[in-house]
Short mmCIF file of C-alpha atoms in Angstrom, two decimals:
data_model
loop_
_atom_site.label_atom_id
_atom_site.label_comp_id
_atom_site.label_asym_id
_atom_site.label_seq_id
_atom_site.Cartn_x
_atom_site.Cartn_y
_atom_site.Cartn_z
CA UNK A 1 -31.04 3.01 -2.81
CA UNK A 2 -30.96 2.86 0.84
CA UNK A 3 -31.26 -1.32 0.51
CA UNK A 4 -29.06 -1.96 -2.41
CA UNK A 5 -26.71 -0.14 -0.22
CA UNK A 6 -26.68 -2.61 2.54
CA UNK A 7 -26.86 -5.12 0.02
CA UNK A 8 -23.23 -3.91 -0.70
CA UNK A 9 -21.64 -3.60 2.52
CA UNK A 10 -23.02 -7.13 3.82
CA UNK A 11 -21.41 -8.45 0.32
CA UNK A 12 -18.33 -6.44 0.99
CA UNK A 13 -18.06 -7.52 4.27
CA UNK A 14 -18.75 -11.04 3.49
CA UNK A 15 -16.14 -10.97 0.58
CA UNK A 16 -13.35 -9.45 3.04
CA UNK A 17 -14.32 -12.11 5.89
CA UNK A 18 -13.67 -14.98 3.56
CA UNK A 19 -9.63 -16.20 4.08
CA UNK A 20 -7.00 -14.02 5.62
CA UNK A 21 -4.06 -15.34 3.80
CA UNK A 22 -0.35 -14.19 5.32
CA UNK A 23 1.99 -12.09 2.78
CA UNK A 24 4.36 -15.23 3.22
CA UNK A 25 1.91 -17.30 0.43
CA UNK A 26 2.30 -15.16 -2.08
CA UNK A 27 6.16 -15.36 -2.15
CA UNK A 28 8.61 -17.46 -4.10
CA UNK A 29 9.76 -21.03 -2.51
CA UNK A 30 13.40 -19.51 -2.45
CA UNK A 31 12.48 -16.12 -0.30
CA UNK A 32 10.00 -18.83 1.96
CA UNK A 33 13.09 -20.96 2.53
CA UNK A 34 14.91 -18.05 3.33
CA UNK A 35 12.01 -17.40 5.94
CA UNK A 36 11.40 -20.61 7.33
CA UNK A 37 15.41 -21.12 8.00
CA UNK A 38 16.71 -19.54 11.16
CA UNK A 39 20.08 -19.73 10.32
CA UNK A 40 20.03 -18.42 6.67
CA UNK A 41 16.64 -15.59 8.23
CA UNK A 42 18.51 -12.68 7.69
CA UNK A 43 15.77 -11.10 9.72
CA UNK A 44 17.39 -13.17 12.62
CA UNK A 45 20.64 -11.00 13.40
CA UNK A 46 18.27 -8.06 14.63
CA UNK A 47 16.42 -10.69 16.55
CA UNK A 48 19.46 -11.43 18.29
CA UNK A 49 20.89 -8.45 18.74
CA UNK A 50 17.58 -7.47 19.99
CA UNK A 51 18.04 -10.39 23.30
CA UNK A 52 21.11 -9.23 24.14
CA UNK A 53 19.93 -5.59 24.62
CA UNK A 54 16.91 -7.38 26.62
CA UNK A 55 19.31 -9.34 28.46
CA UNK A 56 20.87 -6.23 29.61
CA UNK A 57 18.04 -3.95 30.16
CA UNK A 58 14.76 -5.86 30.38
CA UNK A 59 14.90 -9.36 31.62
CA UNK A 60 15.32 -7.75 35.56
CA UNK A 61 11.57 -7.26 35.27
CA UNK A 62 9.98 -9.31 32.26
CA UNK A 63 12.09 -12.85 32.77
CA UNK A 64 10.18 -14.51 35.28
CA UNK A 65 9.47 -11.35 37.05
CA UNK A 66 6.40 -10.42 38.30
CA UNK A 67 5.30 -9.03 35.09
CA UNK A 68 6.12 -12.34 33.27
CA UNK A 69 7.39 -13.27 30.39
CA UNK A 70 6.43 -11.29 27.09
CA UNK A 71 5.41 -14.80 24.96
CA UNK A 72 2.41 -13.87 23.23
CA UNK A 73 2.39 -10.37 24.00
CA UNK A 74 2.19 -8.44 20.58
CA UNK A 75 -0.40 -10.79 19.08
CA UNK A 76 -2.23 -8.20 21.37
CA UNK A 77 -0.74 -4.94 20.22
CA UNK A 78 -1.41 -2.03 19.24
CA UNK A 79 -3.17 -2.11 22.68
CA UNK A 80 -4.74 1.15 24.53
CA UNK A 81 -2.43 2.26 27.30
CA UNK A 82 -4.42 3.73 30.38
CA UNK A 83 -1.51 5.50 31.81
CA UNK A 84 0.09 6.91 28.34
CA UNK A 85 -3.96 7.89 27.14
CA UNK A 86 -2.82 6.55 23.86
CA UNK A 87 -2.85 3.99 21.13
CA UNK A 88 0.97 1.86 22.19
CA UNK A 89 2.32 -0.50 19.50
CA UNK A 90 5.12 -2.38 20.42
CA UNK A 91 7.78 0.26 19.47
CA UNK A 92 5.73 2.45 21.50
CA UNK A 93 5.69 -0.18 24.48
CA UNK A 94 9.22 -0.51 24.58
CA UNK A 95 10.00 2.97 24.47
CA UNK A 96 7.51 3.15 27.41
CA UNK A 97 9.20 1.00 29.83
CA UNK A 98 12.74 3.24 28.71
CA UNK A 99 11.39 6.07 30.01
CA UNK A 100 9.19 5.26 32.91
CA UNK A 101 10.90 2.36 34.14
CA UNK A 102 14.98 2.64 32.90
CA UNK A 103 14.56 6.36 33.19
CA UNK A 104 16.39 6.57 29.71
CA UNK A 105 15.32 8.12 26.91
CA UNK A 106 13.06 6.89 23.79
CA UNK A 107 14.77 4.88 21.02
CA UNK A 108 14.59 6.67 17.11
CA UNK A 109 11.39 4.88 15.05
CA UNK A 110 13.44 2.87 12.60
CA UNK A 111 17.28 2.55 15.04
CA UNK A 112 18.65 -0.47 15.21
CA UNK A 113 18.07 -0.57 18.65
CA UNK A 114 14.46 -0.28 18.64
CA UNK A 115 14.21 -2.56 15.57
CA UNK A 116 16.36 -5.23 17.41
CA UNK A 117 14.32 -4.92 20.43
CA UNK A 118 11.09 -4.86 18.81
CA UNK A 119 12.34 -7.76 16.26
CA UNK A 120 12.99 -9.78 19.94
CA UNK A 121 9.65 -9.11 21.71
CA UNK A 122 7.57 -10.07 18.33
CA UNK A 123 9.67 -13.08 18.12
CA UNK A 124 8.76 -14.06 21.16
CA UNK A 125 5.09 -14.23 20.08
CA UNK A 126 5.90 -16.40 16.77
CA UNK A 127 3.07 -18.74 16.05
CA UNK A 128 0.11 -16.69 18.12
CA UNK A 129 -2.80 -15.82 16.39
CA UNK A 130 -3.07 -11.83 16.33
CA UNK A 131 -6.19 -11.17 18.63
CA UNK A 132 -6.25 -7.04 19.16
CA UNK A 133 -9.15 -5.22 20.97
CA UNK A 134 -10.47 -2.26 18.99
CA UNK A 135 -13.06 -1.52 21.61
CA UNK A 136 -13.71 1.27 24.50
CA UNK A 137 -10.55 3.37 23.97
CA UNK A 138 -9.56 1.90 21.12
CA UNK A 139 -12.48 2.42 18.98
CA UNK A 140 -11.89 5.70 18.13
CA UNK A 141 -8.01 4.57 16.60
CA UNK A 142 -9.48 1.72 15.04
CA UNK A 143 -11.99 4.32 13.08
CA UNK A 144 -9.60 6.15 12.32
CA UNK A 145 -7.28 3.66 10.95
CA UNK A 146 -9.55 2.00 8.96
CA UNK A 147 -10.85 5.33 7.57
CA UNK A 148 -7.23 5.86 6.11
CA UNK A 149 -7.18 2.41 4.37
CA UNK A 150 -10.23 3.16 2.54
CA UNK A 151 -9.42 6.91 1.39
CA UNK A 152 -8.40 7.56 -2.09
CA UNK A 153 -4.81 9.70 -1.35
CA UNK A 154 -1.94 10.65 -3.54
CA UNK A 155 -1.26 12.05 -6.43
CA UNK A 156 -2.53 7.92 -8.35
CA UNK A 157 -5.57 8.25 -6.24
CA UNK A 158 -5.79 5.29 -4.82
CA UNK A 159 -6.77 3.47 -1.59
CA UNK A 160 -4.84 0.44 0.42
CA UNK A 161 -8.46 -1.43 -0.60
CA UNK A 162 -8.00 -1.23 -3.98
CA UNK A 163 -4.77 -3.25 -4.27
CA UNK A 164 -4.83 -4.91 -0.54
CA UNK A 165 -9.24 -5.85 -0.33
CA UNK A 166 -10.03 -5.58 -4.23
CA UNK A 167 -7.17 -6.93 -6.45
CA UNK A 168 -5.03 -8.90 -4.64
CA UNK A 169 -3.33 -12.15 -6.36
CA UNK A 170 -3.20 -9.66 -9.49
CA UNK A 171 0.44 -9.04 -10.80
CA UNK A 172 1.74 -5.21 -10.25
CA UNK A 173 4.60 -5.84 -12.58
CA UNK A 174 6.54 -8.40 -11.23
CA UNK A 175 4.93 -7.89 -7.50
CA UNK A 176 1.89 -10.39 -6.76
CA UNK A 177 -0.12 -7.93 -4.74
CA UNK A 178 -1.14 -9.49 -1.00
CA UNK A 179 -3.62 -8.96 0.99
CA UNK A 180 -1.32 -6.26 3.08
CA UNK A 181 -1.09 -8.37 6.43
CA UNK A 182 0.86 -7.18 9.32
CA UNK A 183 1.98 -10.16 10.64
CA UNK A 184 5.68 -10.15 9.45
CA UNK A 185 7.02 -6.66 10.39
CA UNK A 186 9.44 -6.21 11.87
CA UNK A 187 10.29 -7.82 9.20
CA UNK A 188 13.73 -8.21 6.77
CA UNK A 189 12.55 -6.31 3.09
CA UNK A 190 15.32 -8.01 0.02
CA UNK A 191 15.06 -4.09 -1.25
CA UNK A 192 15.69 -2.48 1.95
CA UNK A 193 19.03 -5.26 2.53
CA UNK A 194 17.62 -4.48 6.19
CA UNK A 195 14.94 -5.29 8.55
CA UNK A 196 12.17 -2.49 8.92
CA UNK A 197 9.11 -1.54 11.00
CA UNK A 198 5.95 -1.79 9.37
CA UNK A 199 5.80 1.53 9.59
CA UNK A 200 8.71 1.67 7.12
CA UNK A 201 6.24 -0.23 4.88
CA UNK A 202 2.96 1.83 4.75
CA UNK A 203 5.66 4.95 3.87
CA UNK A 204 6.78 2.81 0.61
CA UNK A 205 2.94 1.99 -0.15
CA UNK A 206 2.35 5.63 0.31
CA UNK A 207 5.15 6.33 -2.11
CA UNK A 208 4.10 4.06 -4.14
CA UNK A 209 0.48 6.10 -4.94
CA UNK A 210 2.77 9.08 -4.96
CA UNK A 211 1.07 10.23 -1.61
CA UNK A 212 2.87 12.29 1.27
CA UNK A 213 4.35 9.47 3.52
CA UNK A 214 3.15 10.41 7.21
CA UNK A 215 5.93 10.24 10.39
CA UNK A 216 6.96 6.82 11.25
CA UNK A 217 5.37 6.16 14.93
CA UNK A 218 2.62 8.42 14.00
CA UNK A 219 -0.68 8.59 15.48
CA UNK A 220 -2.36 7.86 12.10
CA UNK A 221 0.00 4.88 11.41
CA UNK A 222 -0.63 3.42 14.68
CA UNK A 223 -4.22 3.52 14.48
CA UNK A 224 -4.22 1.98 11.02
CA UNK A 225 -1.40 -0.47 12.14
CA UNK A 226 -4.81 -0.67 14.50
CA UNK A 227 -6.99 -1.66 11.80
CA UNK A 228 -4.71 -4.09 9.68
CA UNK A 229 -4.24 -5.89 13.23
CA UNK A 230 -7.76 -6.65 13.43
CA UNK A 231 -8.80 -7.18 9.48
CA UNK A 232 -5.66 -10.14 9.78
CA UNK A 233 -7.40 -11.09 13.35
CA UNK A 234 -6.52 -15.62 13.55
CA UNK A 235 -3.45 -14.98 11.28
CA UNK A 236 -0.02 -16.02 12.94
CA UNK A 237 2.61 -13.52 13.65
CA UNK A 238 5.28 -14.38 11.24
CA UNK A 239 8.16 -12.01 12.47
CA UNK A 240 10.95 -12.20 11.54
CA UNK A 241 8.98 -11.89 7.90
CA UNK A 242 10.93 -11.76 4.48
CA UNK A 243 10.11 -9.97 1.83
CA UNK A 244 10.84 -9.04 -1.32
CA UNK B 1 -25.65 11.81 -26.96
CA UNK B 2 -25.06 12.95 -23.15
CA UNK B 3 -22.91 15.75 -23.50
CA UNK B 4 -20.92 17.08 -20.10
CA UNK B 5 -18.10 19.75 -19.80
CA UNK B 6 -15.36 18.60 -17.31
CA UNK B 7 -13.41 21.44 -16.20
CA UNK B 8 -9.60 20.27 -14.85
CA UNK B 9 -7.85 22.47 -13.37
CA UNK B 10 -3.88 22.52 -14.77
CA UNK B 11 -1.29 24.25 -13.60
CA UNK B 12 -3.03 26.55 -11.48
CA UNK B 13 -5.19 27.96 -14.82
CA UNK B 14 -8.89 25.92 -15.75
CA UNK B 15 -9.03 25.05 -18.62
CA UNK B 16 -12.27 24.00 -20.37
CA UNK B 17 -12.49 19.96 -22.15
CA UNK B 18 -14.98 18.50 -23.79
CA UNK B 19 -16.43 15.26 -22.79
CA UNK B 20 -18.38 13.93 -24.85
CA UNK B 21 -20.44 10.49 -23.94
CA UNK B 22 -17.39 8.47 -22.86
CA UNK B 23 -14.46 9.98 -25.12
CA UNK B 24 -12.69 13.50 -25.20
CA UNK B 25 -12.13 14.37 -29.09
CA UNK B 26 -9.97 17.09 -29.24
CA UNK B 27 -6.10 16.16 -28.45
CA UNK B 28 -4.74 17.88 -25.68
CA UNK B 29 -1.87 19.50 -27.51
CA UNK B 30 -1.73 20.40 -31.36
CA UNK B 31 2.33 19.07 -31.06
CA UNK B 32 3.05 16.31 -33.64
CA UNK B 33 3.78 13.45 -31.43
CA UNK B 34 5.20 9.89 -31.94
CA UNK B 35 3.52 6.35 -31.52
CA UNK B 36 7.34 5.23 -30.94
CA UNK B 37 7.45 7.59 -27.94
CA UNK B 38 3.99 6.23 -27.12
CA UNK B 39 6.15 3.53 -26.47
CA UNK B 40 8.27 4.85 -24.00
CA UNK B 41 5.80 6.40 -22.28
CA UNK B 42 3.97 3.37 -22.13
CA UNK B 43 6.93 0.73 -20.67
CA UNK B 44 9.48 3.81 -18.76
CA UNK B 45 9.09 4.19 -14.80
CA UNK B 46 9.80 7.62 -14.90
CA UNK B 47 7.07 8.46 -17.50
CA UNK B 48 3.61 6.36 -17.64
CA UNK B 49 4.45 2.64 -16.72
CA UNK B 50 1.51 1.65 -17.70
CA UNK B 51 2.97 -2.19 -17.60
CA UNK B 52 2.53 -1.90 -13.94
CA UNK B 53 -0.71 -2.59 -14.68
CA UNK B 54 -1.55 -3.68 -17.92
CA UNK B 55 0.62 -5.91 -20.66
CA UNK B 56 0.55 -6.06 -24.37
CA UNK B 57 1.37 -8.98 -26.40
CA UNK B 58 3.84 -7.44 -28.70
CA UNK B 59 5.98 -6.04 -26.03
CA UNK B 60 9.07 -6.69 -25.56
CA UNK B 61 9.02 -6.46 -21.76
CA UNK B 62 9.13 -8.97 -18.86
CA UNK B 63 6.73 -8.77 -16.10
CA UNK B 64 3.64 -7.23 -17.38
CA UNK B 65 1.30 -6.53 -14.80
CA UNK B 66 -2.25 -7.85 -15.05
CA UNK B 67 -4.75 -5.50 -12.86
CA UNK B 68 -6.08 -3.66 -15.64
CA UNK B 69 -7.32 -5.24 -18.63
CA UNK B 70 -4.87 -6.42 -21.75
CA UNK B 71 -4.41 -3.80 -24.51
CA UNK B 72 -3.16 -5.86 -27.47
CA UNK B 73 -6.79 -4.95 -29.33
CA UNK B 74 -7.60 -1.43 -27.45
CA UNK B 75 -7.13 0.25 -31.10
CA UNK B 76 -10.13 -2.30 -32.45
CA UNK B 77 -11.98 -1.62 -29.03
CA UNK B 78 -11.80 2.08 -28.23
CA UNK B 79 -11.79 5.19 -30.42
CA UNK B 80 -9.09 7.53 -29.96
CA UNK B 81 -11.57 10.52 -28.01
CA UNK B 82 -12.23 7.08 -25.76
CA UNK B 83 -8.63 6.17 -24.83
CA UNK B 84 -8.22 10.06 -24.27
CA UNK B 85 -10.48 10.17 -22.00
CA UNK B 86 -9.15 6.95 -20.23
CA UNK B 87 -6.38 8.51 -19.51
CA UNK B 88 -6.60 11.59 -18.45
CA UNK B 89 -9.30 10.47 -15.88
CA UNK B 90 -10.89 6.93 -15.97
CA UNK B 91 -12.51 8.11 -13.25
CA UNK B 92 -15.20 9.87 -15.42
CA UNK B 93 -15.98 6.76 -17.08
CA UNK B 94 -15.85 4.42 -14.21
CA UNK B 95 -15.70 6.40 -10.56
CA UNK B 96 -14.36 3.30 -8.52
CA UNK B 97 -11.49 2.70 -11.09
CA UNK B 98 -7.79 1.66 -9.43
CA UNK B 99 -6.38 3.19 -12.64
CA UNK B 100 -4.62 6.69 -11.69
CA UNK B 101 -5.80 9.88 -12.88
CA UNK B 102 -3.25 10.84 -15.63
CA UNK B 103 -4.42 14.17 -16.30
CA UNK B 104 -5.58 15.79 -13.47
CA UNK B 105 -5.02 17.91 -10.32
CA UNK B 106 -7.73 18.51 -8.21
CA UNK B 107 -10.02 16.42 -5.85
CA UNK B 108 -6.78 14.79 -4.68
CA UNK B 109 -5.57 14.04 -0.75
CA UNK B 110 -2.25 14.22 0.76
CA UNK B 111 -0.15 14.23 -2.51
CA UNK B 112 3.27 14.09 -1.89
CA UNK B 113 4.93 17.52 -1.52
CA UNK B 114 7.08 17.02 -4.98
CA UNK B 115 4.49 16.24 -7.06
CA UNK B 116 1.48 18.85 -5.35
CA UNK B 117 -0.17 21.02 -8.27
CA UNK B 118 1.28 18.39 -10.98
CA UNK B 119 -0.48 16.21 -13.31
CA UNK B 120 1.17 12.68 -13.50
CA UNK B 121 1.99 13.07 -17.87
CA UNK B 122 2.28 15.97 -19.70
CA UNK B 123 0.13 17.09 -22.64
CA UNK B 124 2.53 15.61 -25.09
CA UNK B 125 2.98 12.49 -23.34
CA UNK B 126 -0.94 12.00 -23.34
CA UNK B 127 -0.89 12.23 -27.01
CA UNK B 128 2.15 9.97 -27.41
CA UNK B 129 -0.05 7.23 -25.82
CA UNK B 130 -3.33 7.96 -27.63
CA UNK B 131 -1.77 7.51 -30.88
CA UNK B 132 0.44 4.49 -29.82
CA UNK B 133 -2.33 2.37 -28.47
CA UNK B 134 -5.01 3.30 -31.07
CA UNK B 135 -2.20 1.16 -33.66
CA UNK B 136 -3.09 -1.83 -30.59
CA UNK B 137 -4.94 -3.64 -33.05
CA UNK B 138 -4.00 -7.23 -32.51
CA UNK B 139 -7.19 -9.81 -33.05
CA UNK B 140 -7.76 -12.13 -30.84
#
């Protein structure tokens, strides 16, 4: 029993470890064109709205500044914060620097402000390869995490594995399931006419299974934002994404 | 035969249904039911949708999803006590199955507060299905 069980997890885990493919593959050429073209990247008016509020409030410390640029910066995020004692994702970040160094208070999860900024700062990291640290600290998030996108929850009883690890490439009606990457959030959703966190997106997968969505910025959401970071570890940040 | 009582728990009352190997004879409800509202049930969003999942060749309906297995022959296939039983909890038959529990309220997590206490179809609806798919009898 004991060996056929780590006969399974060593084929499990060699199945999962063969390709990370990005979300982006398994669209239509018209919604990758629509991607791949800043000018028609409807994702790219947040992204822009997004440097002028860093223009205004930011760039004093983080253009040039000792604190350097942000270029590659959330390719490392969610990140363990020493002085917070907490999981940060870039929403999270931001809001940090508001309050302990603008003295202003947090953006709303999901405002346009903090979509626009957070749209701007992932930009800026286009084209890295997400490399996160799930150890020390971290380690107990990154459990955590991944223990949610294993669980069976909602009233379909199902798990993010089941579609995301176990049947991706299969047609869900007229959605060809991905492997649930992270790399183009923020990211411009045709159905949502907007540009949402990813956040936003794990709330309509919940939905989906008819489970109880959990808060956007949560603790739980972070730490599996966490865990989706790492399983899409080499894959290049996309943002802004597009999506159907 | 292997013969196991599963005890679901509905509506806040238990009430007792016979599995027996992998089918559940008796129907759910006595109601006369419909294969054309098997149908519905079958293709609506707001009722089963089972095309999210699975397609049928003499359905008139575009994008047919393909994670579960084709049903054009299920009626040559499975015996009515067996598609049942598929339904109201495929988890009995196969306990790593993606297909939902149709049937069924307990052992769940973190249901969604307007559907908490609920099964997913009603008695009726169950029925409507069993009797529409058993006529699935298309050779291949």
């Amino acid at each position: 029993m004991r060996a056929a069980c780590i006969a399974f997890l060593l084929w499990a885990s060699l199945a999962s470890a063969d390709e990370v493919i990005s979300g982006y593959e398994f669209l239509t050429p018209e919604t990758q064109a629509l991607q791949d073209d800043d000018f028609a990247n409807p994702g790219m008016l947040w992204v822009e709205e997004g440097g002028s509020l860093f223009a205004q409030q930011c760039a004093d410390c983080h253009t040039q500044g000792s604190n350097g640029n942000l270029e590659g910066v959330a390719a490392r995020y969610p990140a363990f914060d020493q002085d917070a004692q907490t999981l940060l994702n870039i929403e999270g970040r931001i809001n940090r620097c508001r309050e302990i160094h603008l003295q202003a208070e947090p953006l709303a999860y999901e405002s346009k402000a903090l979509l626009a900024l957070s749209a701007y700062v992932a930009n800026l990291s286009k084209g890295h390869a997400i490399d996160v640290d799930i150890d020390g600290a971290a380690q107990r998030y990154f459990t955590e995490g991944r223990d949610y996108f294993f669980r069976r929850k909602g009233q379909f009883n199902l798990a993010c594995s089941q579609c995301h690890d176990d049947h991706w490439g299969r047609m869900l009606r007229g959605d060809r399931i991905s492997q649930g990457h992270p790399n183009a959030f923020p990211g411009y959703r045709l159905e949502w006419q907007a540009m949402g966190s990813l956040h936003r997106r794990f709330q309509d997968c919940d939905a989906g299974i008819r489970a109880q969505p959990l808060a956007l910025g949560s603790r739980r959401y972070r730490s599996l934002e966490l865990y989706l970071a790492w399983r899409a570890r080499g894959l290049i940040i996309e943002v802004p994404g597009v999506r159907r | 035969m292997r013969l196991l009582v599963a005890t679901l728990l509905i509506a806040g009352c238990a009430v007792e249904y016979l599995v027996v190997g992998d089918g559940m004879p008796a129907p759910l409800t006595k109601d006369a039911v419909l294969a054309e509202s098997g149908r519905d049930v079958f293709v609506d969003r707001e009722q089963g949708h089972c095309v999210l999942c699975h397609a049928l060749e003499n359905l008139d309906v575009p994008f047919q999803g393909n994670v579960g297995p084709d049903l054009s022959d299920v009626g040559l296939r499975l015996t009515p006590a067996q598609i049942r039983l598929r339904i109201v909890d495929a988890s009995v038959v196969n306990p790593r199955t993606v297909m939902p529990p149709y049937y069924r309220t307990t052992d769940l997590h973190q249901v969604a507060e307007s559907h908490v206490g609920e099964t997913v179809l009603s008695a009726r609806q169950i029925e409507a299905l069993v009797v529409f798919l058993s006529l699935q009898r298309k050779k291949a």
